């Protein structure tokens, strides 16, 4: 009997020890999300960014599925920043290993960087809904639902994008916001229809596979979300602090982007945002 009571008492002690060492619940918005690369971000950073997009810019947003796995599954923000500072400007730099996605698909092509629950149609500018989402999931990636009245985007490999941006600005082109990950940059442009985009691309002799378009029914990962390949999304060209940012027409930038991405690495079959 004493041995049985002793074993039960030991089990109780073990449970108490586990409870004391258990991590803080991730629903607490003041706690950094341990599943994200780089826990230095305050728990409210993504929520504040989402609210700014929804209210100041009138961009419909929603939370992404997010990465899965332990904190070491992706490169930390500090490591990514160090690697970026050691890389010559305009170079994509080393590509960090991809994190596993939190969705059920083991071969997810955009791990941690896509809608899942809620779906894309739930994107909204309602600040109450946005605040509720990121209060419950403070580490969720920030997604812009592109098209309609919202901005569209064109993305391409980082090194090619840096050349294209330099060329366009050298020609006096006024660009809009540019979001960047360690591997790809995305130029935000005015909303375009799929029909108009088809006409533009049909006139080209060749459209590189490294060039991707985020239009009606699409989405784009926005800062300061974790990038699917490691590090975080940042603003290479930041939108204005207030009001709806100015956006160029896709016609004005597509020629330079097609030329810059021709022959660029980073096409492939897997999407790396």
PDB file of C-alpha atoms in Angstrom:
ATOM      1  CA  UNK A   1       0.000   0.000   0.000  1.00  0.00           C
ATOM      2  CA  UNK A   2       2.810   2.404   0.881  1.00  0.00           C
ATOM      3  CA  UNK A   3       4.471   1.699  -2.475  1.00  0.00           C
ATOM      4  CA  UNK A   4       1.217   2.458  -4.335  1.00  0.00           C
ATOM      5  CA  UNK A   5       0.706   5.719  -2.419  1.00  0.00           C
ATOM      6  CA  UNK A   6       4.340   6.610  -3.016  1.00  0.00           C
ATOM      7  CA  UNK A   7       3.989   6.133  -6.770  1.00  0.00           C
ATOM      8  CA  UNK A   8       0.795   8.212  -6.857  1.00  0.00           C
ATOM      9  CA  UNK A   9       2.462  10.996  -4.873  1.00  0.00           C
ATOM     10  CA  UNK A  10       5.396  10.978  -7.270  1.00  0.00           C
ATOM     11  CA  UNK A  11       3.038  11.276 -10.253  1.00  0.00           C
ATOM     12  CA  UNK A  12       1.361  14.302  -8.642  1.00  0.00           C
ATOM     13  CA  UNK A  13       4.762  15.912  -8.054  1.00  0.00           C
ATOM     14  CA  UNK A  14       5.689  15.322 -11.712  1.00  0.00           C
ATOM     15  CA  UNK A  15       2.451  16.935 -12.931  1.00  0.00           C
ATOM     16  CA  UNK A  16       3.011  19.989 -10.732  1.00  0.00           C
ATOM     17  CA  UNK A  17       6.546  20.312 -12.090  1.00  0.00           C
ATOM     18  CA  UNK A  18       5.252  20.148 -15.682  1.00  0.00           C
ATOM     19  CA  UNK A  19       2.626  22.794 -14.984  1.00  0.00           C
ATOM     20  CA  UNK A  20       5.190  25.161 -13.516  1.00  0.00           C
ATOM     21  CA  UNK A  21       7.443  24.787 -16.559  1.00  0.00           C
ATOM     22  CA  UNK A  22       4.642  24.976 -19.165  1.00  0.00           C
ATOM     23  CA  UNK A  23       4.940  27.877 -21.647  1.00  0.00           C
ATOM     24  CA  UNK A  24       2.600  30.862 -21.511  1.00  0.00           C
ATOM     25  CA  UNK A  25      -0.495  30.459 -23.680  1.00  0.00           C
ATOM     26  CA  UNK A  26      -0.028  31.933 -27.164  1.00  0.00           C
ATOM     27  CA  UNK A  27      -3.477  33.591 -27.059  1.00  0.00           C
ATOM     28  CA  UNK A  28      -1.980  36.241 -24.757  1.00  0.00           C
ATOM     29  CA  UNK A  29      -1.380  39.193 -27.141  1.00  0.00           C
ATOM     30  CA  UNK A  30       1.445  40.542 -24.994  1.00  0.00           C
ATOM     31  CA  UNK A  31       3.547  37.420 -25.475  1.00  0.00           C
ATOM     32  CA  UNK A  32       5.716  36.890 -28.578  1.00  0.00           C
ATOM     33  CA  UNK A  33       4.704  33.884 -30.666  1.00  0.00           C
ATOM     34  CA  UNK A  34       7.344  31.171 -30.055  1.00  0.00           C
ATOM     35  CA  UNK A  35       6.495  29.389 -33.320  1.00  0.00           C
ATOM     36  CA  UNK A  36       7.552  32.370 -35.393  1.00  0.00           C
ATOM     37  CA  UNK A  37      11.081  33.084 -36.586  1.00  0.00           C
ATOM     38  CA  UNK A  38      12.418  35.736 -34.263  1.00  0.00           C
ATOM     39  CA  UNK A  39      10.596  36.187 -30.975  1.00  0.00           C
ATOM     40  CA  UNK A  40      11.849  39.734 -30.500  1.00  0.00           C
ATOM     41  CA  UNK A  41       8.643  41.149 -32.021  1.00  0.00           C
ATOM     42  CA  UNK A  42       6.091  42.189 -29.390  1.00  0.00           C
ATOM     43  CA  UNK A  43       2.899  40.168 -29.467  1.00  0.00           C
ATOM     44  CA  UNK A  44       0.925  43.187 -30.713  1.00  0.00           C
ATOM     45  CA  UNK A  45       3.171  44.021 -33.710  1.00  0.00           C
ATOM     46  CA  UNK A  46       1.234  42.003 -36.277  1.00  0.00           C
ATOM     47  CA  UNK A  47      -2.106  43.099 -34.840  1.00  0.00           C
ATOM     48  CA  UNK A  48      -1.084  46.765 -35.024  1.00  0.00           C
ATOM     49  CA  UNK A  49       0.119  46.313 -38.613  1.00  0.00           C
ATOM     50  CA  UNK A  50      -3.149  44.586 -39.563  1.00  0.00           C
ATOM     51  CA  UNK A  51      -5.210  47.376 -37.996  1.00  0.00           C
ATOM     52  CA  UNK A  52      -3.167  50.002 -39.839  1.00  0.00           C
ATOM     53  CA  UNK A  53      -3.807  48.229 -43.140  1.00  0.00           C
ATOM     54  CA  UNK A  54      -7.516  47.845 -42.452  1.00  0.00           C
ATOM     55  CA  UNK A  55      -8.264  51.317 -41.083  1.00  0.00           C
ATOM     56  CA  UNK A  56      -5.671  53.786 -42.404  1.00  0.00           C
ATOM     57  CA  UNK A  57      -5.164  52.184 -45.836  1.00  0.00           C
ATOM     58  CA  UNK A  58      -8.560  50.492 -46.270  1.00  0.00           C
ATOM     59  CA  UNK A  59      -6.910  47.227 -47.328  1.00  0.00           C
ATOM     60  CA  UNK A  60      -8.894  44.012 -46.664  1.00  0.00           C
ATOM     61  CA  UNK A  61      -6.751  41.683 -44.566  1.00  0.00           C
ATOM     62  CA  UNK A  62      -6.961  38.329 -42.827  1.00  0.00           C
ATOM     63  CA  UNK A  63      -4.632  36.071 -40.801  1.00  0.00           C
ATOM     64  CA  UNK A  64      -2.603  33.377 -42.540  1.00  0.00           C
ATOM     65  CA  UNK A  65      -2.253  29.818 -41.341  1.00  0.00           C
ATOM     66  CA  UNK A  66       1.254  30.356 -39.968  1.00  0.00           C
ATOM     67  CA  UNK A  67       4.215  27.994 -39.653  1.00  0.00           C
ATOM     68  CA  UNK A  68       4.268  24.857 -37.529  1.00  0.00           C
ATOM     69  CA  UNK A  69       6.978  23.159 -35.552  1.00  0.00           C
ATOM     70  CA  UNK A  70       9.472  24.219 -32.901  1.00  0.00           C
ATOM     71  CA  UNK A  71      11.087  27.684 -32.781  1.00  0.00           C
ATOM     72  CA  UNK A  72      14.155  26.333 -34.604  1.00  0.00           C
ATOM     73  CA  UNK A  73      12.132  25.302 -37.649  1.00  0.00           C
ATOM     74  CA  UNK A  74      12.848  28.615 -39.330  1.00  0.00           C
ATOM     75  CA  UNK A  75      15.647  31.155 -39.274  1.00  0.00           C
ATOM     76  CA  UNK A  76      15.275  33.842 -36.627  1.00  0.00           C
ATOM     77  CA  UNK A  77      14.709  37.462 -37.547  1.00  0.00           C
ATOM     78  CA  UNK A  78      18.047  38.386 -35.994  1.00  0.00           C
ATOM     79  CA  UNK A  79      19.899  35.795 -38.082  1.00  0.00           C
ATOM     80  CA  UNK A  80      18.065  36.892 -41.221  1.00  0.00           C
ATOM     81  CA  UNK A  81      18.933  40.531 -40.570  1.00  0.00           C
ATOM     82  CA  UNK A  82      22.599  39.638 -40.053  1.00  0.00           C
ATOM     83  CA  UNK A  83      22.655  37.651 -43.284  1.00  0.00           C
ATOM     84  CA  UNK A  84      20.991  40.520 -45.149  1.00  0.00           C
ATOM     85  CA  UNK A  85      23.527  43.048 -43.872  1.00  0.00           C
ATOM     86  CA  UNK A  86      26.377  40.802 -45.043  1.00  0.00           C
ATOM     87  CA  UNK A  87      24.879  40.389 -48.531  1.00  0.00           C
ATOM     88  CA  UNK A  88      25.624  42.880 -51.318  1.00  0.00           C
ATOM     89  CA  UNK A  89      22.664  45.117 -52.189  1.00  0.00           C
ATOM     90  CA  UNK A  90      20.475  43.633 -54.881  1.00  0.00           C
ATOM     91  CA  UNK A  91      21.523  40.056 -54.137  1.00  0.00           C
ATOM     92  CA  UNK A  92      19.004  37.526 -52.913  1.00  0.00           C
ATOM     93  CA  UNK A  93      21.561  36.056 -50.524  1.00  0.00           C
ATOM     94  CA  UNK A  94      21.466  32.540 -49.084  1.00  0.00           C
ATOM     95  CA  UNK A  95      18.025  30.962 -48.967  1.00  0.00           C
ATOM     96  CA  UNK A  96      17.232  29.686 -45.465  1.00  0.00           C
ATOM     97  CA  UNK A  97      15.473  26.345 -44.975  1.00  0.00           C
ATOM     98  CA  UNK A  98      11.692  26.438 -45.224  1.00  0.00           C
ATOM     99  CA  UNK A  99       9.516  25.994 -42.179  1.00  0.00           C
ATOM    100  CA  UNK A 100       6.744  23.429 -42.037  1.00  0.00           C
ATOM    101  CA  UNK A 101       3.254  24.779 -42.662  1.00  0.00           C
ATOM    102  CA  UNK A 102       0.541  24.697 -40.028  1.00  0.00           C
ATOM    103  CA  UNK A 103      -2.022  23.446 -42.561  1.00  0.00           C
ATOM    104  CA  UNK A 104      -2.772  19.721 -43.090  1.00  0.00           C
ATOM    105  CA  UNK A 105      -0.918  19.562 -46.436  1.00  0.00           C
ATOM    106  CA  UNK A 106       2.554  18.020 -45.825  1.00  0.00           C
ATOM    107  CA  UNK A 107       3.714  19.310 -49.233  1.00  0.00           C
ATOM    108  CA  UNK A 108       2.302  22.834 -48.888  1.00  0.00           C
ATOM    109  CA  UNK A 109       3.926  25.040 -51.593  1.00  0.00           C
ATOM    110  CA  UNK A 110       3.687  28.230 -49.487  1.00  0.00           C
ATOM    111  CA  UNK A 111       4.322  27.034 -45.916  1.00  0.00           C
ATOM    112  CA  UNK A 112       2.839  29.355 -43.335  1.00  0.00           C
ATOM    113  CA  UNK A 113       1.992  32.072 -45.865  1.00  0.00           C
ATOM    114  CA  UNK A 114      -1.527  31.408 -47.110  1.00  0.00           C
ATOM    115  CA  UNK A 115      -5.168  31.586 -45.951  1.00  0.00           C
ATOM    116  CA  UNK A 116      -6.663  28.521 -44.328  1.00  0.00           C
ATOM    117  CA  UNK A 117      -9.084  29.244 -41.491  1.00  0.00           C
ATOM    118  CA  UNK A 118     -10.607  31.740 -42.086  1.00  0.00           C
ATOM    119  CA  UNK A 119     -10.640  31.503 -45.873  1.00  0.00           C
ATOM    120  CA  UNK A 120      -9.703  34.280 -48.272  1.00  0.00           C
ATOM    121  CA  UNK A 121     -13.304  35.489 -48.644  1.00  0.00           C
ATOM    122  CA  UNK A 122     -13.293  36.488 -44.962  1.00  0.00           C
ATOM    123  CA  UNK A 123     -10.806  39.332 -45.601  1.00  0.00           C
ATOM    124  CA  UNK A 124     -12.136  42.559 -44.130  1.00  0.00           C
ATOM    125  CA  UNK A 125     -11.401  46.155 -43.155  1.00  0.00           C
ATOM    126  CA  UNK A 126     -13.556  45.883 -40.012  1.00  0.00           C
ATOM    127  CA  UNK A 127     -11.238  46.844 -37.131  1.00  0.00           C
ATOM    128  CA  UNK A 128     -13.249  44.814 -34.601  1.00  0.00           C
ATOM    129  CA  UNK A 129     -12.855  41.619 -36.607  1.00  0.00           C
ATOM    130  CA  UNK A 130      -9.182  42.304 -37.299  1.00  0.00           C
ATOM    131  CA  UNK A 131      -8.438  42.997 -33.634  1.00  0.00           C
ATOM    132  CA  UNK A 132     -10.284  39.822 -32.591  1.00  0.00           C
ATOM    133  CA  UNK A 133      -8.307  37.669 -35.046  1.00  0.00           C
ATOM    134  CA  UNK A 134      -4.893  38.877 -33.917  1.00  0.00           C
ATOM    135  CA  UNK A 135      -5.771  39.003 -30.237  1.00  0.00           C
ATOM    136  CA  UNK A 136      -6.522  35.293 -30.414  1.00  0.00           C
ATOM    137  CA  UNK A 137      -3.607  34.557 -32.786  1.00  0.00           C
ATOM    138  CA  UNK A 138      -0.977  37.267 -32.202  1.00  0.00           C
ATOM    139  CA  UNK A 139       1.652  35.484 -34.314  1.00  0.00           C
ATOM    140  CA  UNK A 140      -0.529  34.900 -37.388  1.00  0.00           C
ATOM    141  CA  UNK A 141       0.956  36.130 -40.705  1.00  0.00           C
ATOM    142  CA  UNK A 142      -0.701  39.224 -42.186  1.00  0.00           C
ATOM    143  CA  UNK A 143      -2.301  38.652 -45.599  1.00  0.00           C
ATOM    144  CA  UNK A 144      -3.686  41.246 -48.004  1.00  0.00           C
ATOM    145  CA  UNK A 145      -6.566  40.034 -50.185  1.00  0.00           C
ATOM    146  CA  UNK A 146      -5.557  41.485 -53.558  1.00  0.00           C
ATOM    147  CA  UNK A 147      -7.818  42.708 -56.338  1.00  0.00           C
ATOM    148  CA  UNK A 148     -11.230  44.338 -56.442  1.00  0.00           C
ATOM    149  CA  UNK A 149     -10.722  47.761 -54.902  1.00  0.00           C
ATOM    150  CA  UNK A 150      -7.604  46.584 -53.049  1.00  0.00           C
ATOM    151  CA  UNK A 151      -4.045  46.781 -54.417  1.00  0.00           C
ATOM    152  CA  UNK A 152      -2.724  44.078 -56.710  1.00  0.00           C
ATOM    153  CA  UNK A 153       0.949  43.102 -56.885  1.00  0.00           C
ATOM    154  CA  UNK A 154       3.673  41.670 -59.088  1.00  0.00           C
ATOM    155  CA  UNK A 155       6.449  39.644 -57.415  1.00  0.00           C
ATOM    156  CA  UNK A 156       9.815  38.421 -58.652  1.00  0.00           C
ATOM    157  CA  UNK A 157      13.142  37.172 -57.237  1.00  0.00           C
ATOM    158  CA  UNK A 158      14.893  39.663 -54.970  1.00  0.00           C
ATOM    159  CA  UNK A 159      18.004  40.290 -57.077  1.00  0.00           C
ATOM    160  CA  UNK A 160      15.959  40.813 -60.250  1.00  0.00           C
ATOM    161  CA  UNK A 161      13.500  43.046 -58.385  1.00  0.00           C
ATOM    162  CA  UNK A 162      16.294  45.241 -57.045  1.00  0.00           C
ATOM    163  CA  UNK A 163      17.545  45.782 -60.610  1.00  0.00           C
ATOM    164  CA  UNK A 164      14.041  46.545 -61.867  1.00  0.00           C
ATOM    165  CA  UNK A 165      13.297  49.012 -59.059  1.00  0.00           C
ATOM    166  CA  UNK A 166      16.616  50.814 -59.644  1.00  0.00           C
ATOM    167  CA  UNK A 167      15.891  51.023 -63.373  1.00  0.00           C
ATOM    168  CA  UNK A 168      12.354  52.326 -62.917  1.00  0.00           C
ATOM    169  CA  UNK A 169      13.369  54.927 -60.361  1.00  0.00           C
ATOM    170  CA  UNK A 170      16.289  55.933 -62.587  1.00  0.00           C
ATOM    171  CA  UNK A 171      13.723  56.659 -65.306  1.00  0.00           C
ATOM    172  CA  UNK A 172      11.812  58.895 -62.912  1.00  0.00           C
ATOM    173  CA  UNK A 173       9.040  56.365 -62.310  1.00  0.00           C
ATOM    174  CA  UNK A 174       7.063  56.908 -59.134  1.00  0.00           C
ATOM    175  CA  UNK A 175       6.695  53.544 -57.422  1.00  0.00           C
ATOM    176  CA  UNK A 176       4.289  52.461 -54.734  1.00  0.00           C
ATOM    177  CA  UNK A 177       5.009  50.269 -51.715  1.00  0.00           C
ATOM    178  CA  UNK A 178       7.427  47.362 -52.175  1.00  0.00           C
ATOM    179  CA  UNK A 179       7.307  44.394 -49.761  1.00  0.00           C
ATOM    180  CA  UNK A 180      10.430  42.235 -49.521  1.00  0.00           C
ATOM    181  CA  UNK A 181      11.404  38.834 -48.158  1.00  0.00           C
ATOM    182  CA  UNK A 182      14.931  37.373 -48.280  1.00  0.00           C
ATOM    183  CA  UNK A 183      14.016  35.689 -51.586  1.00  0.00           C
ATOM    184  CA  UNK A 184      11.344  37.807 -53.325  1.00  0.00           C
ATOM    185  CA  UNK A 185      10.125  41.382 -53.661  1.00  0.00           C
ATOM    186  CA  UNK A 186       6.532  42.349 -54.412  1.00  0.00           C
ATOM    187  CA  UNK A 187       5.654  45.642 -56.087  1.00  0.00           C
ATOM    188  CA  UNK A 188       2.169  46.822 -55.182  1.00  0.00           C
ATOM    189  CA  UNK A 189       0.236  48.240 -58.134  1.00  0.00           C
ATOM    190  CA  UNK A 190      -3.227  49.647 -58.820  1.00  0.00           C
ATOM    191  CA  UNK A 191      -6.025  47.071 -59.139  1.00  0.00           C
ATOM    192  CA  UNK A 192      -6.131  45.380 -62.533  1.00  0.00           C
ATOM    193  CA  UNK A 193      -8.548  42.931 -64.099  1.00  0.00           C
ATOM    194  CA  UNK A 194      -7.515  39.488 -65.268  1.00  0.00           C
ATOM    195  CA  UNK A 195      -8.622  40.487 -68.763  1.00  0.00           C
ATOM    196  CA  UNK A 196      -6.328  43.520 -68.796  1.00  0.00           C
ATOM    197  CA  UNK A 197      -3.432  41.476 -67.424  1.00  0.00           C
ATOM    198  CA  UNK A 198      -4.025  38.831 -70.097  1.00  0.00           C
ATOM    199  CA  UNK A 199      -3.836  41.468 -72.832  1.00  0.00           C
ATOM    200  CA  UNK A 200      -0.560  42.809 -71.469  1.00  0.00           C
ATOM    201  CA  UNK A 201       1.077  39.396 -71.184  1.00  0.00           C
ATOM    202  CA  UNK A 202      -0.220  38.194 -74.541  1.00  0.00           C
ATOM    203  CA  UNK A 203       1.725  41.005 -76.209  1.00  0.00           C
ATOM    204  CA  UNK A 204       4.994  39.694 -74.708  1.00  0.00           C
ATOM    205  CA  UNK A 205       7.210  37.228 -76.528  1.00  0.00           C
ATOM    206  CA  UNK A 206       7.994  35.504 -73.237  1.00  0.00           C
ATOM    207  CA  UNK A 207       6.815  35.804 -69.641  1.00  0.00           C
ATOM    208  CA  UNK A 208       9.340  34.309 -67.176  1.00  0.00           C
ATOM    209  CA  UNK A 209       8.081  31.723 -64.713  1.00  0.00           C
ATOM    210  CA  UNK A 210       9.871  33.644 -61.949  1.00  0.00           C
ATOM    211  CA  UNK A 211       7.354  36.478 -62.374  1.00  0.00           C
ATOM    212  CA  UNK A 212       4.099  36.074 -60.434  1.00  0.00           C
ATOM    213  CA  UNK A 213       0.932  38.113 -60.381  1.00  0.00           C
ATOM    214  CA  UNK A 214      -1.315  38.704 -57.375  1.00  0.00           C
ATOM    215  CA  UNK A 215      -4.657  39.937 -58.700  1.00  0.00           C
ATOM    216  CA  UNK A 216      -8.341  39.292 -58.155  1.00  0.00           C
ATOM    217  CA  UNK A 217      -8.804  36.315 -55.844  1.00  0.00           C
ATOM    218  CA  UNK A 218      -5.144  36.347 -54.786  1.00  0.00           C
ATOM    219  CA  UNK A 219      -3.268  37.357 -51.660  1.00  0.00           C
ATOM    220  CA  UNK A 220       0.040  38.840 -50.585  1.00  0.00           C
ATOM    221  CA  UNK A 221       2.087  38.426 -47.410  1.00  0.00           C
ATOM    222  CA  UNK A 222       2.709  41.789 -45.716  1.00  0.00           C
ATOM    223  CA  UNK A 223       5.231  43.030 -43.093  1.00  0.00           C
ATOM    224  CA  UNK A 224       6.084  42.122 -40.405  1.00  0.00           C
ATOM    225  CA  UNK A 225       4.911  38.560 -41.119  1.00  0.00           C
ATOM    226  CA  UNK A 226       7.322  35.620 -40.976  1.00  0.00           C
ATOM    227  CA  UNK A 227       8.480  34.675 -44.481  1.00  0.00           C
ATOM    228  CA  UNK A 228       7.947  31.062 -45.504  1.00  0.00           C
ATOM    229  CA  UNK A 229      11.653  30.602 -46.256  1.00  0.00           C
ATOM    230  CA  UNK A 230      12.830  32.210 -43.002  1.00  0.00           C
ATOM    231  CA  UNK A 231      13.249  35.766 -41.761  1.00  0.00           C
ATOM    232  CA  UNK A 232      10.429  38.277 -41.988  1.00  0.00           C
ATOM    233  CA  UNK A 233       8.697  40.376 -44.591  1.00  0.00           C
ATOM    234  CA  UNK A 234       9.820  44.024 -44.552  1.00  0.00           C
ATOM    235  CA  UNK A 235       9.026  47.192 -46.479  1.00  0.00           C
ATOM    236  CA  UNK A 236      11.677  47.962 -49.102  1.00  0.00           C
ATOM    237  CA  UNK A 237       9.554  50.990 -50.054  1.00  0.00           C
ATOM    238  CA  UNK A 238       7.229  51.768 -47.170  1.00  0.00           C
ATOM    239  CA  UNK A 239       3.698  53.091 -47.729  1.00  0.00           C
ATOM    240  CA  UNK A 240       2.719  56.466 -46.332  1.00  0.00           C
ATOM    241  CA  UNK A 241       1.830  56.463 -42.658  1.00  0.00           C
ATOM    242  CA  UNK A 242      -1.688  57.768 -43.305  1.00  0.00           C
ATOM    243  CA  UNK A 243      -4.160  57.527 -46.140  1.00  0.00           C
ATOM    244  CA  UNK A 244      -4.374  55.094 -49.027  1.00  0.00           C
ATOM    245  CA  UNK A 245      -0.908  54.746 -50.624  1.00  0.00           C
ATOM    246  CA  UNK A 246      -0.423  55.849 -54.229  1.00  0.00           C
ATOM    247  CA  UNK A 247      -0.056  52.911 -56.626  1.00  0.00           C
ATOM    248  CA  UNK A 248       1.309  52.799 -60.202  1.00  0.00           C
ATOM    249  CA  UNK A 249      -0.559  51.054 -63.004  1.00  0.00           C
ATOM    250  CA  UNK A 250       0.691  47.576 -63.826  1.00  0.00           C
ATOM    251  CA  UNK A 251       1.282  48.698 -67.446  1.00  0.00           C
ATOM    252  CA  UNK A 252       3.892  51.171 -66.225  1.00  0.00           C
ATOM    253  CA  UNK A 253       6.074  48.539 -64.537  1.00  0.00           C
ATOM    254  CA  UNK A 254       5.452  45.227 -66.290  1.00  0.00           C
ATOM    255  CA  UNK A 255       8.012  45.716 -69.084  1.00  0.00           C
ATOM    256  CA  UNK A 256      10.852  46.351 -66.635  1.00  0.00           C
ATOM    257  CA  UNK A 257       9.793  43.448 -64.434  1.00  0.00           C
ATOM    258  CA  UNK A 258       9.566  41.004 -67.336  1.00  0.00           C
ATOM    259  CA  UNK A 259      13.002  42.035 -68.577  1.00  0.00           C
ATOM    260  CA  UNK A 260      14.587  41.874 -65.116  1.00  0.00           C
ATOM    261  CA  UNK A 261      13.164  38.455 -64.296  1.00  0.00           C
ATOM    262  CA  UNK A 262      14.105  36.852 -67.629  1.00  0.00           C
ATOM    263  CA  UNK A 263      16.703  34.232 -66.842  1.00  0.00           C
ATOM    264  CA  UNK A 264      16.516  34.973 -63.123  1.00  0.00           C
ATOM    265  CA  UNK A 265      16.776  32.119 -60.676  1.00  0.00           C
ATOM    266  CA  UNK A 266      13.900  31.633 -58.282  1.00  0.00           C
ATOM    267  CA  UNK A 267      11.233  30.400 -60.685  1.00  0.00           C
ATOM    268  CA  UNK A 268      10.800  26.742 -59.890  1.00  0.00           C
ATOM    269  CA  UNK A 269       7.648  24.874 -58.996  1.00  0.00           C
ATOM    270  CA  UNK A 270       7.520  25.849 -55.315  1.00  0.00           C
ATOM    271  CA  UNK A 271       6.381  29.338 -54.386  1.00  0.00           C
ATOM    272  CA  UNK A 272       8.735  31.105 -51.993  1.00  0.00           C
ATOM    273  CA  UNK A 273       7.251  34.167 -50.374  1.00  0.00           C
TER     274      UNK A 273
END
